[in-house]
Amino acid sequence: MNKEVLISTAEKMMSKPKGILAMDESSPTCAKRFAALDIPDSEDNRRRYRELIVTTPNLSNYISGAILFDETFHQKMSSGEYFREYLKENDILPGIKVDTGAKDFSNHIDEKITEGLDGLRDRLINYMSLGAKFCKWRAVITISSNIPSEACILSNCNSLARYASLCQENNLVPIVEPEVLINGSHSIEDCDSITRKTLKCLFEQLDLMNIFLPGTILKPSMVISGDKNSSRADFHKVATMTIDCLKSVCPKDLGGIAFLSGGQSDEEATQHLSLMNKEYTDLPWRVTFSYARAIQQSALNTWRGDDANTSRAQDILSNRAKLCSEASIGN
Ligand code: 13P
């Protein structure tokens, strides 16, 4: 582990006024997003869509790093250049999602465990040799009656820590993403208590594995009411409770925090981030975004697979990225 390399990458990822673009939807997830808009699911359409994203003018003013799916990482653009090389030339760090997905957790109904540790060391060595600078691993925690179980939280956090350890061995900054899902009718208080429990467990596991925190980025969900809750907390309460939660559980030397949007609308995800940065100016770490849907969805809705819409879709994407960037500095 080279701590200087890890710190330098983490600092670039967290540089102001930027955030991280998650464009690492797996092929099945991409197929779902395409199907909703009648875009045929094919490798070429995924490539065309990803090319639209990365060639958006001025993207690097707002985006420090892009998380790619394995297919995109090894894919060439229409110019013949690899996506990963194009990003690097355009001052955007290429990152890679390395988990192999959240699978049913044996003997635990409605819970998931993220897989992907087998063979991970060799995959990381290969990604690093091809220019990857950071990685992502997403765990999902579901809130419902009697869940999450201790077993689900502990198993997922243990896997996140083992993944982080392998990343750092190879000088790749790990993004650790324990997503407490928004789906459900739970209150913001329930989300707060589960998020605290999960993050506390995560930092215990990271500590157990001697993870170098300044070279680690946390990608949490916000503390927020369930999407089916009938009296959802307002913007201000979400921002306040999220920061209170993070302040109480995240060590001060963590490399940075970059939220997922997790099914919030574009507007909600941007407002929440903006309020956090406006109202809390003395946080020990940078607090920014690592959004997928809250940056991409409206552009995808406009593109719909038609080249005639590319430039309009890029304008929309650029505007969303700009608003998120502004929010990351409290504007
Ligand atoms: P959303 O912003 O759409 O939640 O996606 C972020 C992400 O990377 C999920 O793993």
Short mmCIF file of C-alpha atoms and ligand atoms in Angstrom, two decimals:
data_model
loop_
_atom_site.label_atom_id
_atom_site.label_comp_id
_atom_site.label_asym_id
_atom_site.label_seq_id
_atom_site.Cartn_x
_atom_site.Cartn_y
_atom_site.Cartn_z
CA MET A 1 0.00 0.00 0.00
CA ASN A 2 1.35 3.40 -1.00
CA LYS A 3 -0.41 5.89 1.27
CA GLU A 4 0.73 8.90 -0.73
CA VAL A 5 -0.80 7.53 -3.92
CA LEU A 6 -4.06 6.75 -2.09
CA ILE A 7 -4.23 10.22 -0.52
CA SER A 8 -3.47 11.91 -3.82
CA THR A 9 -6.25 9.98 -5.61
CA ALA A 10 -8.76 10.57 -2.82
CA GLU A 11 -7.95 14.29 -2.83
CA LYS A 12 -8.49 14.49 -6.59
CA MET A 13 -11.79 12.64 -6.27
CA MET A 14 -12.92 15.11 -3.60
CA SER A 15 -11.60 18.28 -5.24
CA LYS A 16 -13.92 21.28 -5.14
CA PRO A 17 -16.36 21.97 -6.73
CA LYS A 18 -16.63 18.48 -8.15
CA GLY A 19 -18.23 15.15 -7.42
CA ILE A 20 -18.24 11.65 -8.84
CA LEU A 21 -20.44 10.41 -11.66
CA ALA A 22 -21.77 6.88 -11.18
CA MET A 23 -22.26 5.45 -14.68
CA ASP A 24 -21.66 1.84 -13.65
CA GLU A 25 -25.13 0.38 -14.00
CA SER A 26 -24.79 -3.34 -14.62
CA SER A 27 -26.12 -4.59 -17.97
CA PRO A 28 -29.38 -5.90 -16.37
CA THR A 29 -29.95 -2.53 -14.61
CA CYS A 30 -29.21 -0.66 -17.82
CA ALA A 31 -31.65 -2.95 -19.64
CA LYS A 32 -34.39 -1.97 -17.15
CA ARG A 33 -33.73 1.75 -17.59
CA PHE A 34 -33.71 1.34 -21.39
CA ALA A 35 -36.86 -0.83 -21.43
CA ALA A 36 -38.82 1.90 -19.63
CA LEU A 37 -38.08 4.15 -22.63
CA ASP A 38 -38.36 1.49 -25.37
CA ILE A 39 -34.62 1.68 -26.10
CA PRO A 40 -33.45 -1.74 -27.37
CA ASP A 41 -31.10 -3.46 -24.93
CA SER A 42 -27.82 -4.07 -26.75
CA GLU A 43 -24.12 -3.66 -26.11
CA ASP A 44 -23.97 -1.05 -28.85
CA ASN A 45 -26.77 1.03 -27.33
CA ARG A 46 -25.07 0.93 -23.95
CA ARG A 47 -21.89 2.12 -25.63
CA ARG A 48 -23.73 4.92 -27.47
CA TYR A 49 -25.37 6.06 -24.26
CA ARG A 50 -22.11 6.03 -22.29
CA GLU A 51 -20.41 7.90 -25.11
CA LEU A 52 -23.10 10.59 -24.91
CA ILE A 53 -22.33 10.93 -21.20
CA VAL A 54 -18.55 11.16 -21.33
CA THR A 55 -18.47 13.50 -24.34
CA THR A 56 -20.77 16.01 -22.66
CA PRO A 57 -19.03 19.39 -23.03
CA ASN A 58 -17.36 20.73 -19.87
CA LEU A 59 -18.14 17.60 -17.85
CA SER A 60 -14.78 17.76 -16.09
CA ASN A 61 -15.67 21.16 -14.62
CA TYR A 62 -18.14 19.30 -12.40
CA ILE A 63 -16.97 15.70 -12.32
CA SER A 64 -13.66 14.47 -10.85
CA GLY A 65 -14.11 10.76 -11.44
CA ALA A 66 -16.46 8.38 -13.25
CA ILE A 67 -17.36 4.90 -12.05
CA LEU A 68 -17.55 2.46 -14.96
CA PHE A 69 -19.04 -1.02 -15.33
CA ASP A 70 -16.63 -3.73 -16.51
CA GLU A 71 -18.11 -3.70 -20.02
CA THR A 72 -17.52 0.05 -20.43
CA PHE A 73 -14.06 -0.16 -18.91
CA HIS A 74 -12.98 -2.52 -21.70
CA GLN A 75 -15.06 -0.85 -24.42
CA LYS A 76 -13.98 1.48 -27.21
CA MET A 77 -15.81 4.63 -28.21
CA SER A 78 -16.84 5.26 -31.84
CA SER A 79 -13.48 7.01 -32.33
CA GLY A 80 -11.70 3.75 -31.48
CA GLU A 81 -10.40 5.12 -28.18
CA TYR A 82 -11.05 3.28 -24.92
CA PHE A 83 -13.51 5.03 -22.57
CA ARG A 84 -10.97 4.77 -19.76
CA GLU A 85 -8.31 6.54 -21.83
CA TYR A 86 -10.71 9.25 -23.00
CA LEU A 87 -11.71 10.01 -19.42
CA LYS A 88 -8.10 10.25 -18.30
CA GLU A 89 -7.24 12.64 -21.15
CA ASN A 90 -10.23 14.76 -20.18
CA ASP A 91 -9.14 15.07 -16.56
CA ILE A 92 -11.68 12.61 -15.14
CA LEU A 93 -10.32 9.71 -13.08
CA PRO A 94 -11.55 6.32 -14.30
CA GLY A 95 -13.02 4.11 -11.58
CA ILE A 96 -14.53 0.65 -11.68
CA LYS A 97 -17.39 -1.13 -9.92
CA VAL A 98 -15.96 -4.43 -8.75
CA ASP A 99 -18.73 -6.14 -6.80
CA THR A 100 -20.73 -8.72 -8.74
CA GLY A 101 -24.09 -7.69 -7.37
CA ALA A 102 -26.38 -8.00 -4.36
CA LYS A 103 -27.73 -11.57 -4.14
CA ASP A 104 -30.35 -13.19 -1.89
CA PHE A 105 -28.88 -13.67 1.57
CA SER A 106 -29.24 -17.33 2.49
CA ASN A 107 -31.76 -18.01 5.28
CA HIS A 108 -32.65 -14.32 5.49
CA ILE A 109 -35.86 -13.49 3.67
CA ASP A 110 -35.88 -10.14 1.81
CA GLU A 111 -32.21 -9.41 2.61
CA LYS A 112 -29.23 -9.22 0.27
CA ILE A 113 -25.52 -9.92 0.48
CA THR A 114 -23.13 -8.43 -2.03
CA GLU A 115 -20.81 -10.88 -3.76
CA GLY A 116 -17.56 -10.48 -5.66
CA LEU A 117 -14.64 -11.27 -3.34
CA ASP A 118 -13.57 -14.48 -5.12
CA GLY A 119 -10.77 -13.67 -7.55
CA LEU A 120 -10.95 -9.99 -6.65
CA ARG A 121 -7.20 -9.55 -6.14
CA ASP A 122 -6.44 -10.63 -9.71
CA ARG A 123 -9.21 -8.47 -11.14
CA LEU A 124 -7.91 -5.45 -9.23
CA ILE A 125 -4.36 -6.00 -10.47
CA ASN A 126 -5.70 -6.05 -14.02
CA TYR A 127 -7.86 -2.93 -13.60
CA MET A 128 -4.99 -1.07 -11.99
CA SER A 129 -2.61 -2.00 -14.82
CA LEU A 130 -5.18 -0.61 -17.29
CA GLY A 131 -5.41 2.74 -15.49
CA ALA A 132 -8.19 2.46 -12.91
CA LYS A 133 -7.62 4.76 -9.94
CA PHE A 134 -10.49 3.83 -7.64
CA CYS A 135 -13.18 1.19 -7.12
CA LYS A 136 -16.72 0.86 -5.86
CA TRP A 137 -18.55 -1.87 -3.92
CA ARG A 138 -22.23 -1.45 -3.06
CA ALA A 139 -24.01 -3.24 -0.22
CA VAL A 140 -27.76 -2.87 0.30
CA ILE A 141 -29.61 -2.79 3.58
CA THR A 142 -33.41 -3.04 3.50
CA ILE A 143 -35.63 -1.57 6.20
CA SER A 144 -38.85 -3.45 6.96
CA SER A 145 -40.46 -5.13 9.94
CA ASN A 146 -37.72 -7.11 11.74
CA ILE A 147 -35.05 -6.32 9.17
CA PRO A 148 -32.21 -5.56 8.72
CA SER A 149 -30.81 -8.44 10.76
CA GLU A 150 -27.49 -8.16 12.60
CA ALA A 151 -26.24 -10.90 10.29
CA CYS A 152 -27.01 -8.89 7.17
CA ILE A 153 -25.35 -5.73 8.45
CA LEU A 154 -22.27 -7.53 9.76
CA SER A 155 -21.78 -9.77 6.70
CA ASN A 156 -22.08 -6.85 4.29
CA CYS A 157 -19.79 -4.59 6.30
CA ASN A 158 -17.23 -7.37 6.62
CA SER A 159 -17.25 -7.84 2.84
CA LEU A 160 -16.90 -4.08 2.30
CA ALA A 161 -13.85 -4.08 4.58
CA ARG A 162 -12.25 -7.08 2.85
CA TYR A 163 -12.82 -5.42 -0.53
CA ALA A 164 -11.33 -2.15 0.76
CA SER A 165 -8.27 -4.00 2.01
CA LEU A 166 -7.65 -5.61 -1.41
CA CYS A 167 -8.13 -2.24 -3.13
CA GLN A 168 -5.60 -0.50 -0.92
CA GLU A 169 -3.10 -3.34 -1.35
CA ASN A 170 -3.21 -2.35 -5.04
CA ASN A 171 -3.20 1.43 -4.49
CA LEU A 172 -6.81 1.80 -5.60
CA VAL A 173 -9.03 4.05 -3.48
CA PRO A 174 -12.06 2.07 -2.28
CA ILE A 175 -15.47 3.71 -2.36
CA VAL A 176 -17.39 1.86 0.34
CA GLU A 177 -21.12 2.09 -0.31
CA PRO A 178 -23.52 0.76 2.32
CA GLU A 179 -26.87 1.84 0.86
CA VAL A 180 -29.78 1.89 3.29
CA LEU A 181 -32.61 1.64 0.78
CA ILE A 182 -35.26 4.37 0.56
CA ASN A 183 -37.92 1.81 -0.40
CA GLY A 184 -40.61 1.41 2.24
CA SER A 185 -42.91 3.30 4.55
CA HIS A 186 -40.40 3.75 7.39
CA SER A 187 -39.90 7.06 9.18
CA ILE A 188 -36.77 9.19 8.96
CA GLU A 189 -36.06 8.22 12.59
CA ASP A 190 -36.01 4.52 11.61
CA CYS A 191 -33.67 5.35 8.74
CA ASP A 192 -31.45 7.30 11.13
CA SER A 193 -31.14 4.46 13.59
CA ILE A 194 -30.43 1.81 10.90
CA THR A 195 -27.94 4.09 9.13
CA ARG A 196 -26.08 4.74 12.39
CA LYS A 197 -25.99 1.04 13.22
CA THR A 198 -24.73 0.16 9.73
CA LEU A 199 -22.05 2.86 9.62
CA LYS A 200 -20.88 2.04 13.14
CA CYS A 201 -20.48 -1.60 12.11
CA LEU A 202 -18.76 -0.57 8.87
CA PHE A 203 -16.12 1.56 10.61
CA GLU A 204 -15.50 -1.23 13.15
CA GLN A 205 -14.87 -3.66 10.30
CA LEU A 206 -12.68 -1.17 8.43
CA ASP A 207 -10.68 -0.67 11.60
CA LEU A 208 -10.37 -4.43 12.13
CA MET A 209 -8.85 -4.77 8.63
CA ASN A 210 -6.46 -1.82 9.16
CA ILE A 211 -8.03 0.19 6.38
CA PHE A 212 -6.27 3.48 5.71
CA LEU A 213 -9.16 5.93 6.10
CA PRO A 214 -7.61 8.99 4.41
CA GLY A 215 -7.43 6.81 1.29
CA THR A 216 -11.07 5.68 1.57
CA ILE A 217 -14.28 7.36 0.38
CA LEU A 218 -17.64 6.65 2.02
CA LYS A 219 -20.66 6.62 -0.28
CA PRO A 220 -23.66 6.66 2.04
CA SER A 221 -27.37 7.11 1.53
CA MET A 222 -28.92 10.16 3.17
CA VAL A 223 -30.98 9.89 6.34
CA ILE A 224 -34.41 10.23 4.76
CA SER A 225 -38.02 9.03 5.11
CA GLY A 226 -39.05 5.93 3.18
CA ASP A 227 -40.47 6.67 -0.25
CA LYS A 228 -43.90 5.35 0.80
CA ASN A 229 -44.02 7.21 4.11
CA SER A 230 -47.12 9.42 4.26
CA SER A 231 -45.47 12.34 6.08
CA ARG A 232 -41.99 12.57 4.67
CA ALA A 233 -39.44 14.80 6.41
CA ASP A 234 -38.65 18.11 4.70
CA PHE A 235 -35.35 19.16 3.08
CA HIS A 236 -34.07 20.82 6.20
CA LYS A 237 -34.69 17.82 8.45
CA VAL A 238 -33.01 15.45 5.99
CA ALA A 239 -29.92 17.67 5.77
CA THR A 240 -29.69 18.14 9.55
CA MET A 241 -30.26 14.52 10.50
CA THR A 242 -27.88 13.26 7.82
CA ILE A 243 -25.06 15.50 8.99
CA ASP A 244 -25.72 14.71 12.66
CA CYS A 245 -25.55 11.02 11.86
CA LEU A 246 -22.33 11.32 9.86
CA LYS A 247 -20.68 13.51 12.49
CA SER A 248 -21.41 11.01 15.18
CA VAL A 249 -20.16 7.90 13.34
CA CYS A 250 -17.55 8.90 10.73
CA PRO A 251 -13.93 9.25 11.83
CA LYS A 252 -12.45 12.66 11.14
CA ASP A 253 -9.61 11.30 9.02
CA LEU A 254 -11.93 9.67 6.44
CA GLY A 255 -10.90 10.71 2.91
CA GLY A 256 -14.32 12.11 2.01
CA ILE A 257 -18.02 11.49 1.66
CA ALA A 258 -19.91 11.26 -1.65
CA PHE A 259 -23.62 10.49 -1.47
CA LEU A 260 -25.66 8.24 -3.72
CA SER A 261 -29.01 9.63 -4.83
CA GLY A 262 -30.89 6.40 -4.11
CA GLY A 263 -34.15 7.13 -5.90
CA GLN A 264 -34.56 10.74 -4.74
CA SER A 265 -35.73 13.12 -7.46
CA ASP A 266 -33.03 15.25 -9.13
CA GLU A 267 -34.28 18.25 -7.22
CA GLU A 268 -34.35 16.54 -3.81
CA ALA A 269 -30.86 15.08 -4.19
CA THR A 270 -29.47 18.48 -5.18
CA GLN A 271 -31.32 20.51 -2.53
CA HIS A 272 -30.30 18.15 0.28
CA LEU A 273 -26.63 18.31 -0.69
CA SER A 274 -26.76 22.07 -1.06
CA LEU A 275 -28.32 22.57 2.38
CA MET A 276 -25.75 20.32 4.04
CA ASN A 277 -22.90 22.33 2.55
CA LYS A 278 -24.53 25.68 3.17
CA GLU A 279 -25.40 25.07 6.80
CA TYR A 280 -22.35 23.08 7.89
CA THR A 281 -19.15 24.76 6.82
CA ASP A 282 -16.79 23.24 9.40
CA LEU A 283 -17.09 19.53 8.63
CA PRO A 284 -13.89 17.46 8.91
CA TRP A 285 -14.41 15.93 5.46
CA ARG A 286 -15.67 17.10 2.10
CA VAL A 287 -19.32 16.19 1.44
CA THR A 288 -20.18 15.82 -2.24
CA PHE A 289 -22.14 13.63 -4.66
CA SER A 290 -21.65 10.34 -6.46
CA TYR A 291 -25.00 10.24 -8.21
CA ALA A 292 -26.22 8.05 -11.04
CA ARG A 293 -29.95 8.65 -11.51
CA ALA A 294 -30.00 12.22 -10.17
CA ILE A 295 -27.50 13.23 -12.86
CA GLN A 296 -28.39 10.94 -15.74
CA GLN A 297 -32.10 10.15 -15.71
CA SER A 298 -33.49 13.30 -17.29
CA ALA A 299 -30.83 13.14 -20.02
CA LEU A 300 -31.70 9.50 -20.72
CA ASN A 301 -35.40 10.42 -20.90
CA THR A 302 -34.53 13.00 -23.57
CA TRP A 303 -32.09 10.86 -25.56
CA ARG A 304 -34.34 7.78 -25.92
CA GLY A 305 -31.76 6.09 -28.14
CA ASP A 306 -32.01 8.70 -30.91
CA ASP A 307 -28.86 10.50 -32.09
CA ALA A 308 -30.99 13.49 -33.07
CA ASN A 309 -31.54 14.09 -29.32
CA THR A 310 -27.91 13.71 -28.25
CA SER A 311 -27.01 17.34 -28.02
CA ARG A 312 -30.18 18.27 -26.09
CA ALA A 313 -29.59 15.33 -23.72
CA GLN A 314 -26.00 16.48 -23.17
CA ASP A 315 -27.21 19.99 -22.30
CA ILE A 316 -29.54 18.50 -19.70
CA LEU A 317 -26.81 16.26 -18.28
CA SER A 318 -24.36 19.14 -18.14
CA ASN A 319 -26.91 21.29 -16.33
CA ARG A 320 -27.63 18.57 -13.73
CA ALA A 321 -23.91 18.03 -13.16
CA LYS A 322 -23.44 21.79 -12.78
CA LEU A 323 -26.28 22.06 -10.23
CA CYS A 324 -24.83 19.15 -8.23
CA SER A 325 -21.42 20.81 -8.37
CA GLU A 326 -22.91 24.08 -7.07
CA ALA A 327 -24.69 22.14 -4.32
CA SER A 328 -21.40 20.55 -3.29
CA ILE A 329 -20.13 24.01 -2.34
CA GLY A 330 -23.38 25.11 -0.72
CA ASN A 331 -24.83 27.25 -3.52
P1 13P B 1 -28.01 6.44 -7.61
O1 13P B 1 -27.44 7.81 -7.47
O2 13P B 1 -28.92 6.27 -8.77
O3 13P B 1 -28.57 5.92 -6.31
O4 13P B 1 -26.80 5.47 -7.94
C1 13P B 1 -25.63 5.61 -7.25
C2 13P B 1 -24.92 4.34 -7.28
O5 13P B 1 -23.77 4.29 -7.66
C3 13P B 1 -25.59 3.11 -6.83
O6 13P B 1 -24.66 2.10 -6.64
#
